[in-house]
């Protein structure tokens, strides 16, 4: 039988696997959501939740045996029912709130927020106009193409990744008109930097590449990580960026140009962080645990 949990206990669940979760959420008469949520191993009073670490749950699924129409209806109810309750827990710290994650994933919003925060952004164009893309590449070259969002992409039956790649103006075809594309001036860099922001604490790692990669994720065997200090103006910019989106966590990517200036690429609000050096990974782990243990002040 599942056991009830007390203050400070941890409950782990995947809301995408709704069949393994039973809950009864009550509200009214001056009270917000309260009542039991039961997993295979725990029973939690919803009103007792003080912090939520939201980390890429699986997609919502329908119970087996339903046809497409009824299955779609069930998935929508799970998303807005269970998902809605888990996004509306009273007096709870979210790292990060799923709705804020969703809003912070859009690259156009990221770039405008970075500019307002005083972070330096390389010249960037988002367009579905092939002529505009070619003109931008001629004026700002060399440039790279980046997808606006990573999606499932199959080629010859196998899953592929669309990596950052350099393009010349004469390589840009009329296919650009099919959907928006993001082009950005290449940063002549000496290294990359990954910064994990946990609350107001920043953990930065210099990413050094053995060779020349536009995208260091291509070959983890050729990269090394070392701690690096965050300059004051960049630190201020990261905090301003986090505040603009209401985030408690963010994984920032920067390039270090040849003058050691930090150039902003993007911020993944639900990004990975356990692949950098062991000491930095342990420090990030401790900072996240401290943040979640404190929860939102009463």
PDB file of C-alpha atoms in Angstrom:
ATOM      1  CA  UNK A   1       0.000   0.000   0.000  1.00  0.00           C
ATOM      2  CA  UNK A   2       1.304   3.502  -0.752  1.00  0.00           C
ATOM      3  CA  UNK A   3       2.428   5.403   2.323  1.00  0.00           C
ATOM      4  CA  UNK A   4       1.612   9.003   3.189  1.00  0.00           C
ATOM      5  CA  UNK A   5       4.512  11.421   3.025  1.00  0.00           C
ATOM      6  CA  UNK A   6       5.440  14.088   5.518  1.00  0.00           C
ATOM      7  CA  UNK A   7       7.130  17.453   5.252  1.00  0.00           C
ATOM      8  CA  UNK A   8      10.373  17.309   3.301  1.00  0.00           C
ATOM      9  CA  UNK A   9       9.567  13.990   1.597  1.00  0.00           C
ATOM     10  CA  UNK A  10       9.880  13.557  -2.159  1.00  0.00           C
ATOM     11  CA  UNK A  11       7.180  12.260  -4.486  1.00  0.00           C
ATOM     12  CA  UNK A  12       8.205  11.343  -8.006  1.00  0.00           C
ATOM     13  CA  UNK A  13       5.643  10.849 -10.761  1.00  0.00           C
ATOM     14  CA  UNK A  14       5.236  11.068 -14.509  1.00  0.00           C
ATOM     15  CA  UNK A  15       1.938  12.866 -15.271  1.00  0.00           C
ATOM     16  CA  UNK A  16       2.177  11.495 -18.796  1.00  0.00           C
ATOM     17  CA  UNK A  17       1.452   8.071 -17.305  1.00  0.00           C
ATOM     18  CA  UNK A  18      -1.852   9.195 -15.830  1.00  0.00           C
ATOM     19  CA  UNK A  19      -3.150   5.655 -15.316  1.00  0.00           C
ATOM     20  CA  UNK A  20      -0.629   5.248 -12.468  1.00  0.00           C
ATOM     21  CA  UNK A  21      -1.912   8.355 -10.665  1.00  0.00           C
ATOM     22  CA  UNK A  22      -5.169   8.738  -8.749  1.00  0.00           C
ATOM     23  CA  UNK A  23      -6.162  12.125  -7.359  1.00  0.00           C
ATOM     24  CA  UNK A  24      -9.104  14.033  -5.929  1.00  0.00           C
ATOM     25  CA  UNK A  25      -8.583  17.795  -5.911  1.00  0.00           C
ATOM     26  CA  UNK A  26     -11.028  19.992  -4.009  1.00  0.00           C
ATOM     27  CA  UNK A  27     -11.356  23.787  -3.987  1.00  0.00           C
ATOM     28  CA  UNK A  28     -13.857  26.303  -2.644  1.00  0.00           C
ATOM     29  CA  UNK A  29     -15.079  27.703   0.651  1.00  0.00           C
ATOM     30  CA  UNK A  30     -11.979  29.864   0.865  1.00  0.00           C
ATOM     31  CA  UNK A  31      -9.499  27.088   0.086  1.00  0.00           C
ATOM     32  CA  UNK A  32      -7.439  26.426  -3.005  1.00  0.00           C
ATOM     33  CA  UNK A  33      -6.652  22.953  -4.320  1.00  0.00           C
ATOM     34  CA  UNK A  34      -6.290  20.266  -1.665  1.00  0.00           C
ATOM     35  CA  UNK A  35      -6.832  16.529  -1.424  1.00  0.00           C
ATOM     36  CA  UNK A  36      -4.926  13.282  -2.014  1.00  0.00           C
ATOM     37  CA  UNK A  37      -2.727  12.396  -4.966  1.00  0.00           C
ATOM     38  CA  UNK A  38      -1.712   8.728  -4.996  1.00  0.00           C
ATOM     39  CA  UNK A  39       1.140   7.129  -6.946  1.00  0.00           C
ATOM     40  CA  UNK A  40       2.167   3.448  -6.773  1.00  0.00           C
ATOM     41  CA  UNK A  41       4.447   4.264  -3.830  1.00  0.00           C
ATOM     42  CA  UNK A  42       3.259   7.515  -2.200  1.00  0.00           C
ATOM     43  CA  UNK A  43       0.212   9.497  -1.086  1.00  0.00           C
ATOM     44  CA  UNK A  44       0.633  13.278  -1.138  1.00  0.00           C
ATOM     45  CA  UNK A  45      -1.735  15.955   0.096  1.00  0.00           C
ATOM     46  CA  UNK A  46      -1.764  18.487  -2.743  1.00  0.00           C
ATOM     47  CA  UNK A  47      -1.858  21.345  -0.236  1.00  0.00           C
ATOM     48  CA  UNK A  48       1.425  20.084   1.283  1.00  0.00           C
ATOM     49  CA  UNK A  49       3.472  20.484  -1.900  1.00  0.00           C
ATOM     50  CA  UNK A  50       6.019  23.282  -1.467  1.00  0.00           C
ATOM     51  CA  UNK A  51       8.269  22.805  -4.527  1.00  0.00           C
ATOM     52  CA  UNK A  52       8.054  21.093  -7.919  1.00  0.00           C
ATOM     53  CA  UNK A  53      10.984  20.106 -10.135  1.00  0.00           C
ATOM     54  CA  UNK A  54       9.457  19.852 -13.597  1.00  0.00           C
ATOM     55  CA  UNK A  55      11.690  17.849 -15.902  1.00  0.00           C
ATOM     56  CA  UNK A  56      10.374  16.726 -19.304  1.00  0.00           C
ATOM     57  CA  UNK A  57       7.506  14.355 -18.482  1.00  0.00           C
ATOM     58  CA  UNK A  58       6.362  11.982 -21.201  1.00  0.00           C
ATOM     59  CA  UNK A  59       3.435  13.008 -23.419  1.00  0.00           C
ATOM     60  CA  UNK A  60      -0.048  12.482 -22.040  1.00  0.00           C
ATOM     61  CA  UNK A  61      -1.552   9.187 -23.169  1.00  0.00           C
ATOM     62  CA  UNK A  62      -5.059   7.738 -23.272  1.00  0.00           C
ATOM     63  CA  UNK A  63      -6.102   4.448 -21.635  1.00  0.00           C
ATOM     64  CA  UNK A  64      -5.804   1.402 -23.842  1.00  0.00           C
ATOM     65  CA  UNK A  65      -8.822   0.295 -25.810  1.00  0.00           C
ATOM     66  CA  UNK A  66     -10.153   3.729 -26.782  1.00  0.00           C
ATOM     67  CA  UNK A  67     -10.636   4.704 -30.409  1.00  0.00           C
ATOM     68  CA  UNK A  68      -8.933   7.792 -31.821  1.00  0.00           C
ATOM     69  CA  UNK A  69     -11.781  10.203 -31.060  1.00  0.00           C
ATOM     70  CA  UNK A  70     -12.340   9.057 -27.485  1.00  0.00           C
ATOM     71  CA  UNK A  71      -8.599   8.743 -26.914  1.00  0.00           C
ATOM     72  CA  UNK A  72      -8.071  12.334 -28.038  1.00  0.00           C
ATOM     73  CA  UNK A  73     -10.824  13.500 -25.706  1.00  0.00           C
ATOM     74  CA  UNK A  74      -9.264  11.608 -22.763  1.00  0.00           C
ATOM     75  CA  UNK A  75      -5.789  13.038 -23.448  1.00  0.00           C
ATOM     76  CA  UNK A  76      -7.201  16.587 -23.471  1.00  0.00           C
ATOM     77  CA  UNK A  77      -8.923  15.987 -20.122  1.00  0.00           C
ATOM     78  CA  UNK A  78      -5.739  14.580 -18.591  1.00  0.00           C
ATOM     79  CA  UNK A  79      -3.694  17.532 -19.867  1.00  0.00           C
ATOM     80  CA  UNK A  80      -6.110  20.125 -18.523  1.00  0.00           C
ATOM     81  CA  UNK A  81      -7.205  18.140 -15.441  1.00  0.00           C
ATOM     82  CA  UNK A  82      -4.160  16.438 -13.900  1.00  0.00           C
ATOM     83  CA  UNK A  83      -1.741  18.710 -15.765  1.00  0.00           C
ATOM     84  CA  UNK A  84      -3.782  21.730 -14.774  1.00  0.00           C
ATOM     85  CA  UNK A  85      -3.812  20.766 -11.091  1.00  0.00           C
ATOM     86  CA  UNK A  86      -0.068  20.116 -11.059  1.00  0.00           C
ATOM     87  CA  UNK A  87       0.432  23.596 -12.558  1.00  0.00           C
ATOM     88  CA  UNK A  88      -1.829  25.267  -9.992  1.00  0.00           C
ATOM     89  CA  UNK A  89      -0.525  24.032  -6.636  1.00  0.00           C
ATOM     90  CA  UNK A  90      -0.927  26.825  -4.078  1.00  0.00           C
ATOM     91  CA  UNK A  91       2.145  28.522  -2.562  1.00  0.00           C
ATOM     92  CA  UNK A  92       4.491  26.274  -4.525  1.00  0.00           C
ATOM     93  CA  UNK A  93       7.917  26.981  -6.056  1.00  0.00           C
ATOM     94  CA  UNK A  94       8.215  25.626  -9.600  1.00  0.00           C
ATOM     95  CA  UNK A  95      11.584  24.884 -11.188  1.00  0.00           C
ATOM     96  CA  UNK A  96      10.284  25.845 -13.674  1.00  0.00           C
ATOM     97  CA  UNK A  97       6.549  26.285 -14.016  1.00  0.00           C
ATOM     98  CA  UNK A  98       5.591  24.343 -17.187  1.00  0.00           C
ATOM     99  CA  UNK A  99       3.705  27.303 -18.662  1.00  0.00           C
ATOM    100  CA  UNK A 100       6.744  29.544 -18.182  1.00  0.00           C
ATOM    101  CA  UNK A 101       8.989  26.899 -19.755  1.00  0.00           C
ATOM    102  CA  UNK A 102       6.707  26.821 -22.762  1.00  0.00           C
ATOM    103  CA  UNK A 103       6.808  30.596 -23.193  1.00  0.00           C
ATOM    104  CA  UNK A 104      10.585  30.743 -22.764  1.00  0.00           C
ATOM    105  CA  UNK A 105      11.299  28.125 -25.456  1.00  0.00           C
ATOM    106  CA  UNK A 106      10.559  30.440 -28.392  1.00  0.00           C
ATOM    107  CA  UNK A 107      13.797  31.738 -29.898  1.00  0.00           C
ATOM    108  CA  UNK A 108      12.314  35.093 -31.028  1.00  0.00           C
ATOM    109  CA  UNK A 109      11.281  35.823 -27.433  1.00  0.00           C
ATOM    110  CA  UNK A 110      14.663  34.646 -26.165  1.00  0.00           C
ATOM    111  CA  UNK A 111      16.514  37.023 -28.460  1.00  0.00           C
ATOM    112  CA  UNK A 112      14.330  40.030 -27.661  1.00  0.00           C
ATOM    113  CA  UNK A 113      14.642  39.314 -23.914  1.00  0.00           C
ATOM    114  CA  UNK A 114      18.429  38.966 -24.227  1.00  0.00           C
ATOM    115  CA  UNK A 115      18.704  42.300 -26.049  1.00  0.00           C
ATOM    116  CA  UNK A 116      16.586  44.031 -23.385  1.00  0.00           C
ATOM    117  CA  UNK A 117      18.712  42.431 -20.667  1.00  0.00           C
ATOM    118  CA  UNK A 118      21.859  43.932 -22.184  1.00  0.00           C
ATOM    119  CA  UNK A 119      23.328  40.658 -23.444  1.00  0.00           C
ATOM    120  CA  UNK A 120      25.190  40.842 -26.760  1.00  0.00           C
ATOM    121  CA  UNK A 121      23.415  38.965 -29.566  1.00  0.00           C
ATOM    122  CA  UNK A 122      25.086  38.293 -32.948  1.00  0.00           C
ATOM    123  CA  UNK A 123      23.266  39.770 -35.984  1.00  0.00           C
ATOM    124  CA  UNK A 124      20.265  37.500 -36.531  1.00  0.00           C
ATOM    125  CA  UNK A 125      17.535  37.092 -39.131  1.00  0.00           C
ATOM    126  CA  UNK A 126      14.342  35.008 -39.007  1.00  0.00           C
ATOM    127  CA  UNK A 127      12.664  34.916 -42.400  1.00  0.00           C
ATOM    128  CA  UNK A 128      10.723  32.940 -44.979  1.00  0.00           C
ATOM    129  CA  UNK A 129      11.932  35.247 -47.767  1.00  0.00           C
ATOM    130  CA  UNK A 130      14.787  33.642 -49.767  1.00  0.00           C
ATOM    131  CA  UNK A 131      15.940  36.997 -51.125  1.00  0.00           C
ATOM    132  CA  UNK A 132      16.152  38.471 -47.615  1.00  0.00           C
ATOM    133  CA  UNK A 133      18.107  35.409 -46.456  1.00  0.00           C
ATOM    134  CA  UNK A 134      20.605  35.675 -49.316  1.00  0.00           C
ATOM    135  CA  UNK A 135      21.032  39.416 -48.766  1.00  0.00           C
ATOM    136  CA  UNK A 136      21.634  38.875 -45.039  1.00  0.00           C
ATOM    137  CA  UNK A 137      24.221  36.185 -45.751  1.00  0.00           C
ATOM    138  CA  UNK A 138      26.094  38.456 -48.202  1.00  0.00           C
ATOM    139  CA  UNK A 139      26.128  41.368 -45.751  1.00  0.00           C
ATOM    140  CA  UNK A 140      26.885  39.442 -42.550  1.00  0.00           C
ATOM    141  CA  UNK A 141      28.711  36.362 -43.781  1.00  0.00           C
ATOM    142  CA  UNK A 142      29.805  33.927 -42.793  1.00  0.00           C
ATOM    143  CA  UNK A 143      26.425  32.913 -41.371  1.00  0.00           C
ATOM    144  CA  UNK A 144      24.912  29.749 -39.950  1.00  0.00           C
ATOM    145  CA  UNK A 145      21.451  28.248 -40.212  1.00  0.00           C
ATOM    146  CA  UNK A 146      19.714  27.031 -37.036  1.00  0.00           C
ATOM    147  CA  UNK A 147      16.330  25.341 -36.670  1.00  0.00           C
ATOM    148  CA  UNK A 148      13.865  27.368 -34.611  1.00  0.00           C
ATOM    149  CA  UNK A 149      12.869  24.234 -32.730  1.00  0.00           C
ATOM    150  CA  UNK A 150      14.164  20.670 -32.569  1.00  0.00           C
ATOM    151  CA  UNK A 151      11.549  18.280 -33.921  1.00  0.00           C
ATOM    152  CA  UNK A 152      11.364  14.622 -34.922  1.00  0.00           C
ATOM    153  CA  UNK A 153      13.005  14.307 -38.322  1.00  0.00           C
ATOM    154  CA  UNK A 154      13.383  11.015 -40.155  1.00  0.00           C
ATOM    155  CA  UNK A 155      15.551  10.206 -43.157  1.00  0.00           C
ATOM    156  CA  UNK A 156      15.625   6.699 -44.650  1.00  0.00           C
ATOM    157  CA  UNK A 157      13.637   5.530 -41.639  1.00  0.00           C
ATOM    158  CA  UNK A 158      16.196   6.782 -39.100  1.00  0.00           C
ATOM    159  CA  UNK A 159      15.902   9.685 -36.676  1.00  0.00           C
ATOM    160  CA  UNK A 160      18.171  12.600 -37.574  1.00  0.00           C
ATOM    161  CA  UNK A 161      19.255  15.811 -35.879  1.00  0.00           C
ATOM    162  CA  UNK A 162      19.390  19.127 -37.742  1.00  0.00           C
ATOM    163  CA  UNK A 163      22.701  20.587 -36.570  1.00  0.00           C
ATOM    164  CA  UNK A 164      23.893  24.168 -36.788  1.00  0.00           C
ATOM    165  CA  UNK A 165      25.686  24.535 -40.113  1.00  0.00           C
ATOM    166  CA  UNK A 166      27.394  27.306 -42.055  1.00  0.00           C
ATOM    167  CA  UNK A 167      25.761  28.382 -45.316  1.00  0.00           C
ATOM    168  CA  UNK A 168      26.830  30.623 -48.177  1.00  0.00           C
ATOM    169  CA  UNK A 169      24.458  33.046 -49.879  1.00  0.00           C
ATOM    170  CA  UNK A 170      24.452  31.030 -53.102  1.00  0.00           C
ATOM    171  CA  UNK A 171      23.474  27.873 -51.172  1.00  0.00           C
ATOM    172  CA  UNK A 172      20.227  29.427 -49.957  1.00  0.00           C
ATOM    173  CA  UNK A 173      17.462  28.199 -52.230  1.00  0.00           C
ATOM    174  CA  UNK A 174      13.834  29.117 -52.709  1.00  0.00           C
ATOM    175  CA  UNK A 175      12.855  26.345 -50.290  1.00  0.00           C
ATOM    176  CA  UNK A 176      13.333  28.925 -47.527  1.00  0.00           C
ATOM    177  CA  UNK A 177       9.831  30.111 -48.449  1.00  0.00           C
ATOM    178  CA  UNK A 178       8.332  26.873 -47.085  1.00  0.00           C
ATOM    179  CA  UNK A 179       8.760  27.942 -43.435  1.00  0.00           C
ATOM    180  CA  UNK A 180      10.641  30.462 -41.283  1.00  0.00           C
ATOM    181  CA  UNK A 181      14.415  29.929 -41.012  1.00  0.00           C
ATOM    182  CA  UNK A 182      16.883  31.424 -38.521  1.00  0.00           C
ATOM    183  CA  UNK A 183      20.197  32.750 -39.853  1.00  0.00           C
ATOM    184  CA  UNK A 184      22.903  34.180 -37.605  1.00  0.00           C
ATOM    185  CA  UNK A 185      26.342  35.666 -38.111  1.00  0.00           C
ATOM    186  CA  UNK A 186      29.151  33.280 -37.173  1.00  0.00           C
ATOM    187  CA  UNK A 187      31.002  34.240 -34.004  1.00  0.00           C
ATOM    188  CA  UNK A 188      34.758  33.973 -34.455  1.00  0.00           C
ATOM    189  CA  UNK A 189      35.171  32.251 -31.116  1.00  0.00           C
ATOM    190  CA  UNK A 190      37.876  30.821 -28.917  1.00  0.00           C
ATOM    191  CA  UNK A 191      35.492  28.726 -26.809  1.00  0.00           C
ATOM    192  CA  UNK A 192      31.872  28.264 -25.803  1.00  0.00           C
ATOM    193  CA  UNK A 193      30.337  28.735 -22.359  1.00  0.00           C
ATOM    194  CA  UNK A 194      27.460  26.866 -20.734  1.00  0.00           C
ATOM    195  CA  UNK A 195      25.921  28.601 -17.713  1.00  0.00           C
ATOM    196  CA  UNK A 196      23.463  26.871 -15.398  1.00  0.00           C
ATOM    197  CA  UNK A 197      21.440  29.504 -13.523  1.00  0.00           C
ATOM    198  CA  UNK A 198      19.832  28.165 -10.341  1.00  0.00           C
ATOM    199  CA  UNK A 199      17.879  30.918  -8.633  1.00  0.00           C
ATOM    200  CA  UNK A 200      20.430  33.723  -8.289  1.00  0.00           C
ATOM    201  CA  UNK A 201      23.421  31.379  -8.427  1.00  0.00           C
ATOM    202  CA  UNK A 202      25.380  30.902 -11.663  1.00  0.00           C
ATOM    203  CA  UNK A 203      27.590  27.925 -12.551  1.00  0.00           C
ATOM    204  CA  UNK A 204      29.616  28.562 -15.700  1.00  0.00           C
ATOM    205  CA  UNK A 205      31.745  26.091 -17.660  1.00  0.00           C
ATOM    206  CA  UNK A 206      34.149  26.998 -20.444  1.00  0.00           C
ATOM    207  CA  UNK A 207      33.740  24.502 -23.289  1.00  0.00           C
ATOM    208  CA  UNK A 208      36.987  23.983 -25.185  1.00  0.00           C
ATOM    209  CA  UNK A 209      36.923  22.053 -28.456  1.00  0.00           C
ATOM    210  CA  UNK A 210      39.769  19.954 -29.852  1.00  0.00           C
ATOM    211  CA  UNK A 211      39.403  21.192 -33.410  1.00  0.00           C
ATOM    212  CA  UNK A 212      36.875  23.478 -35.025  1.00  0.00           C
ATOM    213  CA  UNK A 213      33.165  22.848 -34.437  1.00  0.00           C
ATOM    214  CA  UNK A 214      30.331  25.292 -34.956  1.00  0.00           C
ATOM    215  CA  UNK A 215      28.226  23.082 -32.680  1.00  0.00           C
ATOM    216  CA  UNK A 216      30.199  21.422 -29.878  1.00  0.00           C
ATOM    217  CA  UNK A 217      27.421  18.862 -29.300  1.00  0.00           C
ATOM    218  CA  UNK A 218      28.573  17.033 -32.435  1.00  0.00           C
ATOM    219  CA  UNK A 219      31.375  15.179 -30.631  1.00  0.00           C
ATOM    220  CA  UNK A 220      31.514  15.072 -26.832  1.00  0.00           C
ATOM    221  CA  UNK A 221      34.785  13.103 -26.966  1.00  0.00           C
ATOM    222  CA  UNK A 222      36.563  16.200 -28.313  1.00  0.00           C
ATOM    223  CA  UNK A 223      35.468  18.725 -25.684  1.00  0.00           C
ATOM    224  CA  UNK A 224      36.648  19.597 -22.194  1.00  0.00           C
ATOM    225  CA  UNK A 225      34.983  21.625 -19.468  1.00  0.00           C
ATOM    226  CA  UNK A 226      36.537  24.001 -16.954  1.00  0.00           C
ATOM    227  CA  UNK A 227      34.918  26.431 -14.472  1.00  0.00           C
ATOM    228  CA  UNK A 228      34.922  30.082 -15.552  1.00  0.00           C
ATOM    229  CA  UNK A 229      33.879  33.310 -13.820  1.00  0.00           C
ATOM    230  CA  UNK A 230      30.893  35.200 -15.211  1.00  0.00           C
ATOM    231  CA  UNK A 231      31.682  38.889 -15.861  1.00  0.00           C
ATOM    232  CA  UNK A 232      29.553  41.379 -13.954  1.00  0.00           C
ATOM    233  CA  UNK A 233      27.583  42.764 -16.933  1.00  0.00           C
ATOM    234  CA  UNK A 234      26.805  39.239 -18.177  1.00  0.00           C
ATOM    235  CA  UNK A 235      25.786  38.176 -14.667  1.00  0.00           C
ATOM    236  CA  UNK A 236      23.427  41.147 -14.470  1.00  0.00           C
ATOM    237  CA  UNK A 237      22.052  40.329 -17.924  1.00  0.00           C
ATOM    238  CA  UNK A 238      21.367  36.696 -17.020  1.00  0.00           C
ATOM    239  CA  UNK A 239      19.486  37.718 -13.875  1.00  0.00           C
ATOM    240  CA  UNK A 240      17.445  40.255 -15.863  1.00  0.00           C
ATOM    241  CA  UNK A 241      16.676  37.603 -18.478  1.00  0.00           C
ATOM    242  CA  UNK A 242      15.558  35.100 -15.813  1.00  0.00           C
ATOM    243  CA  UNK A 243      13.356  37.729 -14.181  1.00  0.00           C
ATOM    244  CA  UNK A 244      11.766  38.631 -17.515  1.00  0.00           C
ATOM    245  CA  UNK A 245      10.552  35.042 -17.972  1.00  0.00           C
ATOM    246  CA  UNK A 246       9.941  34.275 -14.288  1.00  0.00           C
ATOM    247  CA  UNK A 247      12.396  31.373 -14.367  1.00  0.00           C
ATOM    248  CA  UNK A 248      14.082  29.686 -11.415  1.00  0.00           C
ATOM    249  CA  UNK A 249      16.411  27.681 -13.682  1.00  0.00           C
ATOM    250  CA  UNK A 250      17.953  28.211 -17.104  1.00  0.00           C
ATOM    251  CA  UNK A 251      20.752  26.668 -19.178  1.00  0.00           C
ATOM    252  CA  UNK A 252      22.470  29.451 -21.157  1.00  0.00           C
ATOM    253  CA  UNK A 253      24.771  29.042 -24.139  1.00  0.00           C
ATOM    254  CA  UNK A 254      27.318  31.732 -25.032  1.00  0.00           C
ATOM    255  CA  UNK A 255      30.279  32.009 -27.388  1.00  0.00           C
ATOM    256  CA  UNK A 256      33.536  33.653 -26.332  1.00  0.00           C
ATOM    257  CA  UNK A 257      34.796  35.722 -29.231  1.00  0.00           C
ATOM    258  CA  UNK A 258      38.457  36.470 -29.853  1.00  0.00           C
ATOM    259  CA  UNK A 259      38.221  39.532 -27.646  1.00  0.00           C
ATOM    260  CA  UNK A 260      36.764  37.354 -24.840  1.00  0.00           C
ATOM    261  CA  UNK A 261      33.363  39.063 -25.182  1.00  0.00           C
ATOM    262  CA  UNK A 262      30.376  36.859 -24.290  1.00  0.00           C
ATOM    263  CA  UNK A 263      27.915  36.502 -27.184  1.00  0.00           C
ATOM    264  CA  UNK A 264      24.453  35.117 -26.345  1.00  0.00           C
ATOM    265  CA  UNK A 265      23.126  32.154 -28.331  1.00  0.00           C
ATOM    266  CA  UNK A 266      20.124  30.840 -26.407  1.00  0.00           C
ATOM    267  CA  UNK A 267      18.679  29.758 -23.069  1.00  0.00           C
ATOM    268  CA  UNK A 268      17.018  26.373 -22.637  1.00  0.00           C
ATOM    269  CA  UNK A 269      14.652  26.745 -19.653  1.00  0.00           C
ATOM    270  CA  UNK A 270      14.613  22.974 -19.175  1.00  0.00           C
ATOM    271  CA  UNK A 271      18.125  22.235 -20.392  1.00  0.00           C
ATOM    272  CA  UNK A 272      20.566  19.503 -19.436  1.00  0.00           C
ATOM    273  CA  UNK A 273      23.308  20.248 -16.934  1.00  0.00           C
ATOM    274  CA  UNK A 274      24.817  16.972 -15.665  1.00  0.00           C
ATOM    275  CA  UNK A 275      27.380  16.607 -18.487  1.00  0.00           C
ATOM    276  CA  UNK A 276      29.800  19.360 -17.447  1.00  0.00           C
ATOM    277  CA  UNK A 277      32.752  18.757 -15.082  1.00  0.00           C
ATOM    278  CA  UNK A 278      32.081  16.593 -12.031  1.00  0.00           C
ATOM    279  CA  UNK A 279      32.705  19.369  -9.501  1.00  0.00           C
ATOM    280  CA  UNK A 280      30.366  21.770 -11.304  1.00  0.00           C
ATOM    281  CA  UNK A 281      27.713  19.073 -11.707  1.00  0.00           C
ATOM    282  CA  UNK A 282      27.808  18.375  -7.969  1.00  0.00           C
ATOM    283  CA  UNK A 283      27.549  22.105  -7.220  1.00  0.00           C
ATOM    284  CA  UNK A 284      24.506  22.471  -9.517  1.00  0.00           C
ATOM    285  CA  UNK A 285      22.898  19.404  -7.915  1.00  0.00           C
ATOM    286  CA  UNK A 286      23.362  20.857  -4.437  1.00  0.00           C
ATOM    287  CA  UNK A 287      22.043  24.268  -5.493  1.00  0.00           C
ATOM    288  CA  UNK A 288      18.904  22.725  -7.024  1.00  0.00           C
ATOM    289  CA  UNK A 289      18.351  20.602  -3.898  1.00  0.00           C
ATOM    290  CA  UNK A 290      18.748  23.668  -1.672  1.00  0.00           C
ATOM    291  CA  UNK A 291      16.319  25.670  -3.801  1.00  0.00           C
ATOM    292  CA  UNK A 292      13.681  22.933  -3.822  1.00  0.00           C
ATOM    293  CA  UNK A 293      14.070  22.196  -0.107  1.00  0.00           C
ATOM    294  CA  UNK A 294      13.402  25.825   0.799  1.00  0.00           C
ATOM    295  CA  UNK A 295      10.393  26.027  -1.529  1.00  0.00           C
ATOM    296  CA  UNK A 296       8.394  29.188  -1.770  1.00  0.00           C
ATOM    297  CA  UNK A 297       8.518  31.254   1.437  1.00  0.00           C
ATOM    298  CA  UNK A 298       5.252  31.272   3.374  1.00  0.00           C
TER     299      UNK A 298
END
